[in-house]
JSON list of C-alpha atoms in Angstrom, two decimals:
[
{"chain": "S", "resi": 25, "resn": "UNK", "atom": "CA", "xyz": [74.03, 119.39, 86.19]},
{"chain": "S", "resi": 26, "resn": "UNK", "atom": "CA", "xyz": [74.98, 121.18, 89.47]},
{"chain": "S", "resi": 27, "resn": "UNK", "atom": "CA", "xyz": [74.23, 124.40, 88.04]},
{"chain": "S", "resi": 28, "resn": "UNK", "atom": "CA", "xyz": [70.99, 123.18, 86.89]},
{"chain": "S", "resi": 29, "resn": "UNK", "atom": "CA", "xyz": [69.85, 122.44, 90.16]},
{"chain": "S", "resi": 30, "resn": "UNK", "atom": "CA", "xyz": [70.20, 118.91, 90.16]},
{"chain": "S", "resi": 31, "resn": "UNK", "atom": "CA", "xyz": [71.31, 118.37, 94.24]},
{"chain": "S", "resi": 32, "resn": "UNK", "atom": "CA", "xyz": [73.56, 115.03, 93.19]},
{"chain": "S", "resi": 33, "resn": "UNK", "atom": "CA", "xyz": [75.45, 116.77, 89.97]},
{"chain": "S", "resi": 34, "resn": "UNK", "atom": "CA", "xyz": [78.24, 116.87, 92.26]},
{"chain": "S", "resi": 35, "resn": "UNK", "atom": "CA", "xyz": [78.31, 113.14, 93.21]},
{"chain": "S", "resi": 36, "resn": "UNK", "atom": "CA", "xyz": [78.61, 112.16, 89.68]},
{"chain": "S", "resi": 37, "resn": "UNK", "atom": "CA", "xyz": [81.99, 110.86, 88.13]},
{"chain": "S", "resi": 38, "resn": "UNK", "atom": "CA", "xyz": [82.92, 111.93, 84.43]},
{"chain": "S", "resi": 39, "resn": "UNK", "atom": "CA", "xyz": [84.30, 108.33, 83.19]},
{"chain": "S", "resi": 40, "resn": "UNK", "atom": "CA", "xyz": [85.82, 108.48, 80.00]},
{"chain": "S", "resi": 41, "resn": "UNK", "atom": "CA", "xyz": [86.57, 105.71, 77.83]},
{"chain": "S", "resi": 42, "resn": "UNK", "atom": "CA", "xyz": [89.53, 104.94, 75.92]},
{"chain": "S", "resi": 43, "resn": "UNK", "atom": "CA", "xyz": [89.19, 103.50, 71.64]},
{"chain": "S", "resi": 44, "resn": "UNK", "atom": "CA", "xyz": [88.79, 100.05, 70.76]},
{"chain": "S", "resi": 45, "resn": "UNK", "atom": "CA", "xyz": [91.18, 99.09, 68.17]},
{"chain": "S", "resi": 46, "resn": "UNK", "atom": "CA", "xyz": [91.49, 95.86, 66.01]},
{"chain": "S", "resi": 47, "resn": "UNK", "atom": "CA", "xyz": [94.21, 94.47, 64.65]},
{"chain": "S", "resi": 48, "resn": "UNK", "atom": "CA", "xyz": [93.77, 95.63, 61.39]},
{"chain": "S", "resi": 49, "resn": "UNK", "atom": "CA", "xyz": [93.78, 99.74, 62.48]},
{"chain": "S", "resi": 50, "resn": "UNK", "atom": "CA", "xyz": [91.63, 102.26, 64.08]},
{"chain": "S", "resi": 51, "resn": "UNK", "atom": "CA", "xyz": [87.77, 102.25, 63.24]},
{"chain": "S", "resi": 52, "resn": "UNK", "atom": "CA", "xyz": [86.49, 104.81, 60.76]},
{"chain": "S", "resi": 53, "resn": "UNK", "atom": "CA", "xyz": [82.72, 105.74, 60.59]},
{"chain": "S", "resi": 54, "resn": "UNK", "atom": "CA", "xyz": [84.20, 108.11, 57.88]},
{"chain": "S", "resi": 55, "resn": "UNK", "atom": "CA", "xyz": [85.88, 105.21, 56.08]},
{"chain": "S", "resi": 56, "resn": "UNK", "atom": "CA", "xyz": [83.28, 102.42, 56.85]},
{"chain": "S", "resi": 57, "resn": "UNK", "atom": "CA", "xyz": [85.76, 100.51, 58.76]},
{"chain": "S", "resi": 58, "resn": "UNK", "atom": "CA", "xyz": [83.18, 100.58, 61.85]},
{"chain": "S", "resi": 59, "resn": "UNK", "atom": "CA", "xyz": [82.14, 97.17, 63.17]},
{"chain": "S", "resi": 60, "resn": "UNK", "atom": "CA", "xyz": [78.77, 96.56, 64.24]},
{"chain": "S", "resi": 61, "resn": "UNK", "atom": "CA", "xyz": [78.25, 95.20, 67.64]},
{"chain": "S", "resi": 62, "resn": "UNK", "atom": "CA", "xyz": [75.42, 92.54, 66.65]},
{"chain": "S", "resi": 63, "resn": "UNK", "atom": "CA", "xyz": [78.33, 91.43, 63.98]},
{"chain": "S", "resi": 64, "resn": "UNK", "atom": "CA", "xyz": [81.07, 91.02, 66.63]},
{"chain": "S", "resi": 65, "resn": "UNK", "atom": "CA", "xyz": [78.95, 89.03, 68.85]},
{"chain": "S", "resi": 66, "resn": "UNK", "atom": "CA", "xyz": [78.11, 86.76, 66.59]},
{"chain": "S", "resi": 67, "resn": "UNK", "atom": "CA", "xyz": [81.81, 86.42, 64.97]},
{"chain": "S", "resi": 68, "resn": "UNK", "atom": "CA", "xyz": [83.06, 85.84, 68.73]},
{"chain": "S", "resi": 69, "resn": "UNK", "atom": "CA", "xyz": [80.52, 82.89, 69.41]},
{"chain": "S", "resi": 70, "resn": "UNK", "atom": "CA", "xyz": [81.07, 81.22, 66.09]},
{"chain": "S", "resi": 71, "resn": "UNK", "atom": "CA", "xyz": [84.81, 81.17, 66.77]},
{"chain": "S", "resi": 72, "resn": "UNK", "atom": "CA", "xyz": [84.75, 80.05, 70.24]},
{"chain": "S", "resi": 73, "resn": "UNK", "atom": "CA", "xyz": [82.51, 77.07, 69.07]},
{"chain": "S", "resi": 74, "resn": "UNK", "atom": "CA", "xyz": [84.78, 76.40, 66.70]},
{"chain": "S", "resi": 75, "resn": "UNK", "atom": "CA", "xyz": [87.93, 76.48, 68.69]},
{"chain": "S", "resi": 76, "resn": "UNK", "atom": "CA", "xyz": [86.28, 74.17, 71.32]},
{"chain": "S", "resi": 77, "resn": "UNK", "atom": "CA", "xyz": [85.22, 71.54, 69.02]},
{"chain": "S", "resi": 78, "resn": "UNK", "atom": "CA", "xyz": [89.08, 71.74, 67.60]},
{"chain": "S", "resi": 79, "resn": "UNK", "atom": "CA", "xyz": [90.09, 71.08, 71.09]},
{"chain": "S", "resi": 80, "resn": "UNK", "atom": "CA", "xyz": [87.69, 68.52, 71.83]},
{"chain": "S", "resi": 81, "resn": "UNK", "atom": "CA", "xyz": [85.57, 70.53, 74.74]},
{"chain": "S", "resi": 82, "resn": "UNK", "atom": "CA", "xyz": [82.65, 69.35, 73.44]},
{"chain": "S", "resi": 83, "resn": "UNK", "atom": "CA", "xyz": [82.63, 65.58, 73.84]},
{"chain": "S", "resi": 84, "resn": "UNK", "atom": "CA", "xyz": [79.27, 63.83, 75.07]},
{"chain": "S", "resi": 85, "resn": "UNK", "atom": "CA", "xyz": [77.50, 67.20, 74.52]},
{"chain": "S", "resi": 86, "resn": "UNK", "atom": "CA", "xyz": [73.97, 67.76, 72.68]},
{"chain": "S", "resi": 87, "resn": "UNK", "atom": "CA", "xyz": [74.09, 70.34, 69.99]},
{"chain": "S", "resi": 88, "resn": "UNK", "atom": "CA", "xyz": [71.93, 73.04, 72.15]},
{"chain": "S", "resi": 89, "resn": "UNK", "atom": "CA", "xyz": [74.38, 72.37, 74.99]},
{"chain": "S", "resi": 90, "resn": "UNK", "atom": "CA", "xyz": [77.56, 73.54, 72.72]},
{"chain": "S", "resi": 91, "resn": "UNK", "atom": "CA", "xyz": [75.36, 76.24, 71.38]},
{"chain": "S", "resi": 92, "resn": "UNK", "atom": "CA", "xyz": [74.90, 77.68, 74.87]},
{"chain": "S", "resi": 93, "resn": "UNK", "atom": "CA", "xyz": [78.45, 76.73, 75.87]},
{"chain": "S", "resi": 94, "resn": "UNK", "atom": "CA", "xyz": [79.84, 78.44, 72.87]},
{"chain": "S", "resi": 95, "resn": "UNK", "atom": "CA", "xyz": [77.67, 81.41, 73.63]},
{"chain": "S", "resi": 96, "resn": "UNK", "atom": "CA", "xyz": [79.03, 81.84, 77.29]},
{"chain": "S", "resi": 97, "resn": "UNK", "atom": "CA", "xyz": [82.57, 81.40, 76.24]},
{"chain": "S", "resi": 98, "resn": "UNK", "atom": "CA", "xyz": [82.38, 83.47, 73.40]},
{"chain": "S", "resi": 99, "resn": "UNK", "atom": "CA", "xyz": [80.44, 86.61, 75.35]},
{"chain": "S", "resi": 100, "resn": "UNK", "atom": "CA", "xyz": [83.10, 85.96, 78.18]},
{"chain": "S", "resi": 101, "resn": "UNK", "atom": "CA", "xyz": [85.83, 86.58, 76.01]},
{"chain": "S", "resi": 102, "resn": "UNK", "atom": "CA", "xyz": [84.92, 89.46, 74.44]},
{"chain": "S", "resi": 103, "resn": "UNK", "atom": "CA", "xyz": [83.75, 90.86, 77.73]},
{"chain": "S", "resi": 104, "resn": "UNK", "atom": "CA", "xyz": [87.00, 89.68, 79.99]},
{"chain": "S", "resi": 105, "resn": "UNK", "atom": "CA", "xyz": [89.85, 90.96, 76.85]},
{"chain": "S", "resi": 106, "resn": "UNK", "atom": "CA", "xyz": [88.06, 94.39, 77.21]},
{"chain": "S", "resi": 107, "resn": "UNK", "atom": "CA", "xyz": [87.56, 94.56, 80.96]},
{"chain": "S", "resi": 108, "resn": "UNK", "atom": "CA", "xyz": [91.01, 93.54, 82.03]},
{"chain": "S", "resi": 109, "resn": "UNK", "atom": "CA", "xyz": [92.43, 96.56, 80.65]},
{"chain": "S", "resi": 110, "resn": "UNK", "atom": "CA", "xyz": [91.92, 100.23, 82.17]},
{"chain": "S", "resi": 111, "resn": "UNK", "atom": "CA", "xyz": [89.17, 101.62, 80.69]},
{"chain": "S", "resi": 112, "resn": "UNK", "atom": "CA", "xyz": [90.74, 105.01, 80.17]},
{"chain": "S", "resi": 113, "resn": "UNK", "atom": "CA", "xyz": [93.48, 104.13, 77.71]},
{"chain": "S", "resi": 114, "resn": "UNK", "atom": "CA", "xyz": [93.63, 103.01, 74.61]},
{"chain": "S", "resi": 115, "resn": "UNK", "atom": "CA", "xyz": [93.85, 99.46, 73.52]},
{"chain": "S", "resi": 116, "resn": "UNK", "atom": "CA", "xyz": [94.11, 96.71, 70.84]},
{"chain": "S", "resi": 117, "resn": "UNK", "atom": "CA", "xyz": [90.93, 94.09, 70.63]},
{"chain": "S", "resi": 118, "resn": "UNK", "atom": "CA", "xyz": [91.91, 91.06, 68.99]},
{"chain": "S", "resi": 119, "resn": "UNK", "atom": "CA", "xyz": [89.32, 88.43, 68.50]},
{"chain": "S", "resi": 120, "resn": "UNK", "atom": "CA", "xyz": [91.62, 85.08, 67.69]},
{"chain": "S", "resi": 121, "resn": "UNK", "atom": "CA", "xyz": [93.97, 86.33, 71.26]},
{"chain": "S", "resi": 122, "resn": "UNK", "atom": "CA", "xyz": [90.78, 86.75, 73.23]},
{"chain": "S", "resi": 123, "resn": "UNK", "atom": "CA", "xyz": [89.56, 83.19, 72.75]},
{"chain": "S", "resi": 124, "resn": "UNK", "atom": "CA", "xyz": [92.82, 81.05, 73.49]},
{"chain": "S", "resi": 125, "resn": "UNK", "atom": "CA", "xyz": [92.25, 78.89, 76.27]},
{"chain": "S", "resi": 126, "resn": "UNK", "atom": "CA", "xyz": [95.34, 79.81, 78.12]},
{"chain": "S", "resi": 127, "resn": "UNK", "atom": "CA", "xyz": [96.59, 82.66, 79.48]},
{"chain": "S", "resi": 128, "resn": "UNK", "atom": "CA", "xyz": [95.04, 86.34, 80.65]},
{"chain": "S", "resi": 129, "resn": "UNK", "atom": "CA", "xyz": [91.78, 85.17, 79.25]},
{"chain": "S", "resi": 130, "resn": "UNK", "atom": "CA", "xyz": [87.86, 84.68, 79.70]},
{"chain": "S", "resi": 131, "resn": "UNK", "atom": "CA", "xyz": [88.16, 81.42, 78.43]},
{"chain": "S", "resi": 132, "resn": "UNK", "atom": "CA", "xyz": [91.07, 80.09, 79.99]},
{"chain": "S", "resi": 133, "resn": "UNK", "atom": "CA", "xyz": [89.09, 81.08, 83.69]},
{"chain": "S", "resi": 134, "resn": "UNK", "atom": "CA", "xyz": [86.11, 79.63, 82.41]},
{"chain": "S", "resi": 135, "resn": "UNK", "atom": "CA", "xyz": [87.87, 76.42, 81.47]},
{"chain": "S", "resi": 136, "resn": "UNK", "atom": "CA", "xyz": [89.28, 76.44, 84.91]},
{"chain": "S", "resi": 137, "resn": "UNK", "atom": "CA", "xyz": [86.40, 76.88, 86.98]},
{"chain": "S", "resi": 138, "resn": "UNK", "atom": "CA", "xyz": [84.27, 74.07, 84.86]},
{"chain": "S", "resi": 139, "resn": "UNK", "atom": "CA", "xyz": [87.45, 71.42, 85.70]},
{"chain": "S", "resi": 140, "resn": "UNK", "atom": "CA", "xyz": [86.73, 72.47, 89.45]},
{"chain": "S", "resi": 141, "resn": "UNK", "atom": "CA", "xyz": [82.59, 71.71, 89.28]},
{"chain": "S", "resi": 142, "resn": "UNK", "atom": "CA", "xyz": [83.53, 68.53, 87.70]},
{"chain": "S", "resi": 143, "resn": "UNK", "atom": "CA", "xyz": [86.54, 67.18, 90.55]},
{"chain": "S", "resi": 144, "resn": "UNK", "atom": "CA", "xyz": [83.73, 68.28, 92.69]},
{"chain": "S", "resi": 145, "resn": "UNK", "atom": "CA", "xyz": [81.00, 66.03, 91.23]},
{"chain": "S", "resi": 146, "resn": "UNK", "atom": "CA", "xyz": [83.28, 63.42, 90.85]},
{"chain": "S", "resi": 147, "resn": "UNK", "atom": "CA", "xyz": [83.64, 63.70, 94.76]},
{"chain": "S", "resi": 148, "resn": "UNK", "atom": "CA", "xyz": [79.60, 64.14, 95.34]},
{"chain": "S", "resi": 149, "resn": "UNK", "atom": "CA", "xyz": [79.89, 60.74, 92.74]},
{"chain": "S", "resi": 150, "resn": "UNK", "atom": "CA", "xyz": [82.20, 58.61, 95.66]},
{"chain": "S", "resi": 151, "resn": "UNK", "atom": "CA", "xyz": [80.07, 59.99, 98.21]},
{"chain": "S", "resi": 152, "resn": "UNK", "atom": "CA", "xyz": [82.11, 62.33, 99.46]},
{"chain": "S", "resi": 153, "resn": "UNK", "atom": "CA", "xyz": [80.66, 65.09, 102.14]},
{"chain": "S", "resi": 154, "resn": "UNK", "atom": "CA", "xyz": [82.71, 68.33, 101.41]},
{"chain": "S", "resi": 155, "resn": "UNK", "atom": "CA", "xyz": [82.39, 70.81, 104.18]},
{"chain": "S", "resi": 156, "resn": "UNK", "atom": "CA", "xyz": [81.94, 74.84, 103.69]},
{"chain": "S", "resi": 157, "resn": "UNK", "atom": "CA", "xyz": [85.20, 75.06, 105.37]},
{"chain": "S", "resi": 158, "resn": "UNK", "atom": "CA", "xyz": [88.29, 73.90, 107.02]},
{"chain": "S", "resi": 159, "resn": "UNK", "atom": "CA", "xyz": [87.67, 72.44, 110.67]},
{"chain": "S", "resi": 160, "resn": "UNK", "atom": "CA", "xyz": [90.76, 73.07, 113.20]},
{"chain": "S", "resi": 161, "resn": "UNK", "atom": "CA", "xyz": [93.91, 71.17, 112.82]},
{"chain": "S", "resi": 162, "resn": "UNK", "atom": "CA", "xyz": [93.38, 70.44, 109.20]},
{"chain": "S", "resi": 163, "resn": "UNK", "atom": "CA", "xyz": [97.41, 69.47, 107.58]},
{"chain": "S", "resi": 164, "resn": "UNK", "atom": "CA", "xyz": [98.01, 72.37, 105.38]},
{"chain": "S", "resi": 165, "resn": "UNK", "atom": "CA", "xyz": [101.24, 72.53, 103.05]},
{"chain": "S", "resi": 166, "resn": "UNK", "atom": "CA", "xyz": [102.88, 75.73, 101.72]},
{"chain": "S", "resi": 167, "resn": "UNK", "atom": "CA", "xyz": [101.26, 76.12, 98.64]},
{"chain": "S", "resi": 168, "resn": "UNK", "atom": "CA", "xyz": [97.34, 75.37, 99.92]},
{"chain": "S", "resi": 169, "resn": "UNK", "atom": "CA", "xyz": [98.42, 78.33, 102.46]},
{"chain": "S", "resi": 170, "resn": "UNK", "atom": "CA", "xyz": [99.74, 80.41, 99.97]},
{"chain": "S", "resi": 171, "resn": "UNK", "atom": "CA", "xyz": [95.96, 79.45, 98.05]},
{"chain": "S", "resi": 172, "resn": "UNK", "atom": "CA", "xyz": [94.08, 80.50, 100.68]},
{"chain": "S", "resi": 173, "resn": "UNK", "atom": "CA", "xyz": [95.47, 83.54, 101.20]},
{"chain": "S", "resi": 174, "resn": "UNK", "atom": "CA", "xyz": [95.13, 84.63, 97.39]},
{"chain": "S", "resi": 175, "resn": "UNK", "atom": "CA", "xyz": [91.36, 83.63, 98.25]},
{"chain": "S", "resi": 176, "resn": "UNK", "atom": "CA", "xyz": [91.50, 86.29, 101.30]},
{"chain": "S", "resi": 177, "resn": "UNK", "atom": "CA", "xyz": [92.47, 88.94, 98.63]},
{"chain": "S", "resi": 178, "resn": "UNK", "atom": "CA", "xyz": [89.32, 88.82, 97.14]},
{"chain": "S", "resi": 179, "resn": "UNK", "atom": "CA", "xyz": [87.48, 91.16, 98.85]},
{"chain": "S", "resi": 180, "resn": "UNK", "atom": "CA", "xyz": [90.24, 94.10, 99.09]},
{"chain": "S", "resi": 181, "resn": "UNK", "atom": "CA", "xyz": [90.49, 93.83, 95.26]},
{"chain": "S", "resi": 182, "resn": "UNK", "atom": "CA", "xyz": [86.79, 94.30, 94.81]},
{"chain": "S", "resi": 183, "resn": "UNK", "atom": "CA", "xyz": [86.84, 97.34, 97.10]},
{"chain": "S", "resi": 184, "resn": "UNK", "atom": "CA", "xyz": [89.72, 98.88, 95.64]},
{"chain": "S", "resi": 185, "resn": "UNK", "atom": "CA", "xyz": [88.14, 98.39, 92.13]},
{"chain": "S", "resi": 186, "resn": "UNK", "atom": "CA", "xyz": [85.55, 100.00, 93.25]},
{"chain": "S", "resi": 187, "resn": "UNK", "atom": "CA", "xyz": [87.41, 103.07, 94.33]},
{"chain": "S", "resi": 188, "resn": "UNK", "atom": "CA", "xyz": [89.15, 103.23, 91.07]},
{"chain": "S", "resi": 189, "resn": "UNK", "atom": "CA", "xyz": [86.17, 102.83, 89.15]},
{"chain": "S", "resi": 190, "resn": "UNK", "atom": "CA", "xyz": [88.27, 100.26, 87.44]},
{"chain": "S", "resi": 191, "resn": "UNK", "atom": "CA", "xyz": [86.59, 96.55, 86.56]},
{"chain": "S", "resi": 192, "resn": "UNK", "atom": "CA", "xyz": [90.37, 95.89, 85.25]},
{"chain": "S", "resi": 193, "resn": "UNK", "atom": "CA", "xyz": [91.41, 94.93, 89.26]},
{"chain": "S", "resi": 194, "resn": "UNK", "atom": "CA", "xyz": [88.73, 91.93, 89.51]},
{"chain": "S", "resi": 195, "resn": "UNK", "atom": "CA", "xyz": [89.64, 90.67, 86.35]},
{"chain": "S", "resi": 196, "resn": "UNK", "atom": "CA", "xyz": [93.26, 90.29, 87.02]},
{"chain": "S", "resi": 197, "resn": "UNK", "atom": "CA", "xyz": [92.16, 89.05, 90.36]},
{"chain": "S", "resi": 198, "resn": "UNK", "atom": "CA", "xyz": [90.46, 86.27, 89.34]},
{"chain": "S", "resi": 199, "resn": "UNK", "atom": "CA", "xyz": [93.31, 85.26, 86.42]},
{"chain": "S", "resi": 200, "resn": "UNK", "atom": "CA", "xyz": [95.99, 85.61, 89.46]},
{"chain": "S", "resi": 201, "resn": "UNK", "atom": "CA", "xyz": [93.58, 83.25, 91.50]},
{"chain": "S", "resi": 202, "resn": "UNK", "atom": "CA", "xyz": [93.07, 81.18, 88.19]},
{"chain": "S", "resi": 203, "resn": "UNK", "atom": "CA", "xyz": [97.23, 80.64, 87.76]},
{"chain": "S", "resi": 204, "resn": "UNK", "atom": "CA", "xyz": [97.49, 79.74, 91.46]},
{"chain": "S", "resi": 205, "resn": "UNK", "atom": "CA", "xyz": [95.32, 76.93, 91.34]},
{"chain": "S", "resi": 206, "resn": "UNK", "atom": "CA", "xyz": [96.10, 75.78, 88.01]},
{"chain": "S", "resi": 207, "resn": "UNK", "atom": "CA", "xyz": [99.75, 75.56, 89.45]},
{"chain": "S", "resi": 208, "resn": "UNK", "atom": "CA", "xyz": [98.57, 73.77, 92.71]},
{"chain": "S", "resi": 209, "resn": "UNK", "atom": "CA", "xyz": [96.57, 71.63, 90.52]},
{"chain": "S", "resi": 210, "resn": "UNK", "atom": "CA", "xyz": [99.38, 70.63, 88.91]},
{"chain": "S", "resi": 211, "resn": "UNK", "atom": "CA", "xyz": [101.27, 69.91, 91.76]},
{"chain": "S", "resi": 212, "resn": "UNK", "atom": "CA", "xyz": [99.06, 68.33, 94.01]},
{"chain": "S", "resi": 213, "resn": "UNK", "atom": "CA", "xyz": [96.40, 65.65, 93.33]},
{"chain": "S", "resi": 214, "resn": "UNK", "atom": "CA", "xyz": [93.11, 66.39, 94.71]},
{"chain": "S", "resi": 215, "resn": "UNK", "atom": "CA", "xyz": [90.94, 62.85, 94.52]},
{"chain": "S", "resi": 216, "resn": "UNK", "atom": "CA", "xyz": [93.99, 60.96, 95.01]},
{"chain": "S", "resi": 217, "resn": "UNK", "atom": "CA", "xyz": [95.89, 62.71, 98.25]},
{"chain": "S", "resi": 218, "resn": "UNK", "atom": "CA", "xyz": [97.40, 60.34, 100.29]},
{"chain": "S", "resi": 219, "resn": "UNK", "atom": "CA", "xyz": [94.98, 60.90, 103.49]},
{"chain": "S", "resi": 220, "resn": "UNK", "atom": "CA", "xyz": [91.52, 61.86, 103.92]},
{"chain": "S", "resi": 221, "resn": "UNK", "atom": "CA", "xyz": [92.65, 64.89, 105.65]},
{"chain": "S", "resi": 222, "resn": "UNK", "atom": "CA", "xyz": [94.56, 65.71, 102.76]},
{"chain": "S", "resi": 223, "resn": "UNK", "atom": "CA", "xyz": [91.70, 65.34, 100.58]},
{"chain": "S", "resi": 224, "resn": "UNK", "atom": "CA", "xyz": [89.28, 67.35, 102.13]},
{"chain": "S", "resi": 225, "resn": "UNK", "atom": "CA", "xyz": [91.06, 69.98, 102.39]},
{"chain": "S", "resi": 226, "resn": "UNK", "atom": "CA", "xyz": [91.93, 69.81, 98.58]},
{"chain": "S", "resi": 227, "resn": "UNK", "atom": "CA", "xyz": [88.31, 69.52, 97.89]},
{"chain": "S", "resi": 228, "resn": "UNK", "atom": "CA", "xyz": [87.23, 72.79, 100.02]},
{"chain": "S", "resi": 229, "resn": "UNK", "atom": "CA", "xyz": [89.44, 74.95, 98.91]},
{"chain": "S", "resi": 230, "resn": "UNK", "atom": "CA", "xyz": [88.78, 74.20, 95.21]},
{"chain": "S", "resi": 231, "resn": "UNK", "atom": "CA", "xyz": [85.24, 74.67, 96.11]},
{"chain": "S", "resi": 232, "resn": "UNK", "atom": "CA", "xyz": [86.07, 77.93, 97.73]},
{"chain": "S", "resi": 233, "resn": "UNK", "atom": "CA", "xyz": [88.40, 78.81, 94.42]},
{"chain": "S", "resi": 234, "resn": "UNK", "atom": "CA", "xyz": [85.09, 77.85, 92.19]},
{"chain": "S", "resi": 235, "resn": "UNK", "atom": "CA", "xyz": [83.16, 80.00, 94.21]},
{"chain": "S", "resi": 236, "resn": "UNK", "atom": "CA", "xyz": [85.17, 83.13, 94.32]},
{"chain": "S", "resi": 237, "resn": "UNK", "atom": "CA", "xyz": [85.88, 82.66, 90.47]},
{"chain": "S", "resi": 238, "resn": "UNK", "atom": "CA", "xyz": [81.89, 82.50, 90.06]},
{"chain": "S", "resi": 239, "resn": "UNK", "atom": "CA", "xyz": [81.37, 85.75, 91.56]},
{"chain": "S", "resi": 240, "resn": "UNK", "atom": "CA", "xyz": [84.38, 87.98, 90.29]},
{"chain": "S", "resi": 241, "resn": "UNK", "atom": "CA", "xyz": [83.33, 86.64, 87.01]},
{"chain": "S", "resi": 242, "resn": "UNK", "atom": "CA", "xyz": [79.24, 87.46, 87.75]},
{"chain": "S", "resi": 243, "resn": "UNK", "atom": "CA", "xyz": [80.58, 90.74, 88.73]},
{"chain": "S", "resi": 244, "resn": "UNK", "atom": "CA", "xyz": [81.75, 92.03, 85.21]},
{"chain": "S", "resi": 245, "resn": "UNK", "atom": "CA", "xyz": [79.05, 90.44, 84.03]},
{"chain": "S", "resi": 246, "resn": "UNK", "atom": "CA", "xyz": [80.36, 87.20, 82.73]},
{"chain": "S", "resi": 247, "resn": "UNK", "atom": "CA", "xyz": [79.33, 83.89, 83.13]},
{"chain": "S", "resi": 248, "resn": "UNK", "atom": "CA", "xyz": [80.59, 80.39, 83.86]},
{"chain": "S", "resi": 249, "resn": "UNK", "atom": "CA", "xyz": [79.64, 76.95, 82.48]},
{"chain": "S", "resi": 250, "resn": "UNK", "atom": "CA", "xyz": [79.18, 74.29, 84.92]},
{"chain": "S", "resi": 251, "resn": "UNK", "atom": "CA", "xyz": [81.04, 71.55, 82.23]},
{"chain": "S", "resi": 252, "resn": "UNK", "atom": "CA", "xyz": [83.44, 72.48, 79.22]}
]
């Protein structure tokens, strides 16, 4: 393109992909073992529909609501099992490993940031005024430090996937943000802290967690349900 004339040819990056693989061997156009897109899709929505009504995600919900849930989680995971790897090598797609709800997963981010809009609606329900962010003074323990800090990283691992031309760095930023609250979630009760104090502080930063998780996720173009 340079040689052609074209002034930007030089500002272009050659970025070469790696194969796809399934589980049962490599694709063969030669061999018809090529697997349409369209079919894919499809096969990835119908089994994350399927695994949420097995794990009883879809209580309460009208049928268009699981259709359009199932269709978020579904393109998530197929999206998020591909993305989280470098680009450039090889790798192994597996359908049934992309949907569990645990682990390095769309779904299991998905899952967590839909837990987060509901503690926060169950807050909005008691009338509860959560602030954009911590005032002065606020009690903070170890692990809400250690929370916020992973929430500082954000921005550095954006930029530096960036640089690498490598999606792979958000997506292992928002599972490593994912884990940490999961674990402080675990540890620490958010509606029930002993103090106010306590409580709002519980309550922003798992807005500010829901947030961040939002837009890593928007930026590999994946989406998040508001209820699972």
């Amino acid at each position: 393109l340079d040689r052609l004339g074209f002034k930007w040819g030089k500002e272009l990056v050659h970025f070469s992909y790696g194969m796809v693989e399934l589980p049962n061997g490599k694709m063969k156009s030669r061999e018809g073992t090529v697997v349409d897109a369209d079919d894919l899709i499809a096969a990835m929505i119908g089994d994350a529909k399927q695994t949420s009504e097995e794990l009883g995600k879809f209580k309460d919900m009208s049928e268009e609501e699981r259709n359009e849930i199932a269709r978020i989680v579904g393109m998530g995971a197929l999206k998020y099992f591909i993305l989280k790897v470098d680009a450039r090598k090889n790798m192994l797609f597996n359908p049934e490993e992309s949907i569990d709800f645990n682990g390095n997963t769309g779904p299991f981010i998905q899952y967590t940031y839909a837990r987060i809009r509901s503690i926060l609606r169950k807050a909005q329900a008691e009338g509860i005024a959560i602030p954009a962010q911590l005032g002065e003074n606020m009690p903070l323990n170890e692990k809400e430090i250690e929370l916020i800090q992973k929430l500082n990283e954000f921005g550095a691992a954006v930029e530096q996937a960036g640089k690498d031309y490598s999606p792979s760095g958000i997506a292992n930023y928002c599972y490593e943000l994912t884990k940490a609250f999961n674990q402080f979630y675990h540890d620490y009760s958010i509606l029930g802290a002993d103090t106010e104090d306590e409580k709002i502080v519980r309550l922003v930063l798992a807005q500010n967690v829901g947030k961040t998780l939002k837009n890593g996720m928007a930026l590999l173009g994946i989406e998040v349900p508001e209820r699972m």
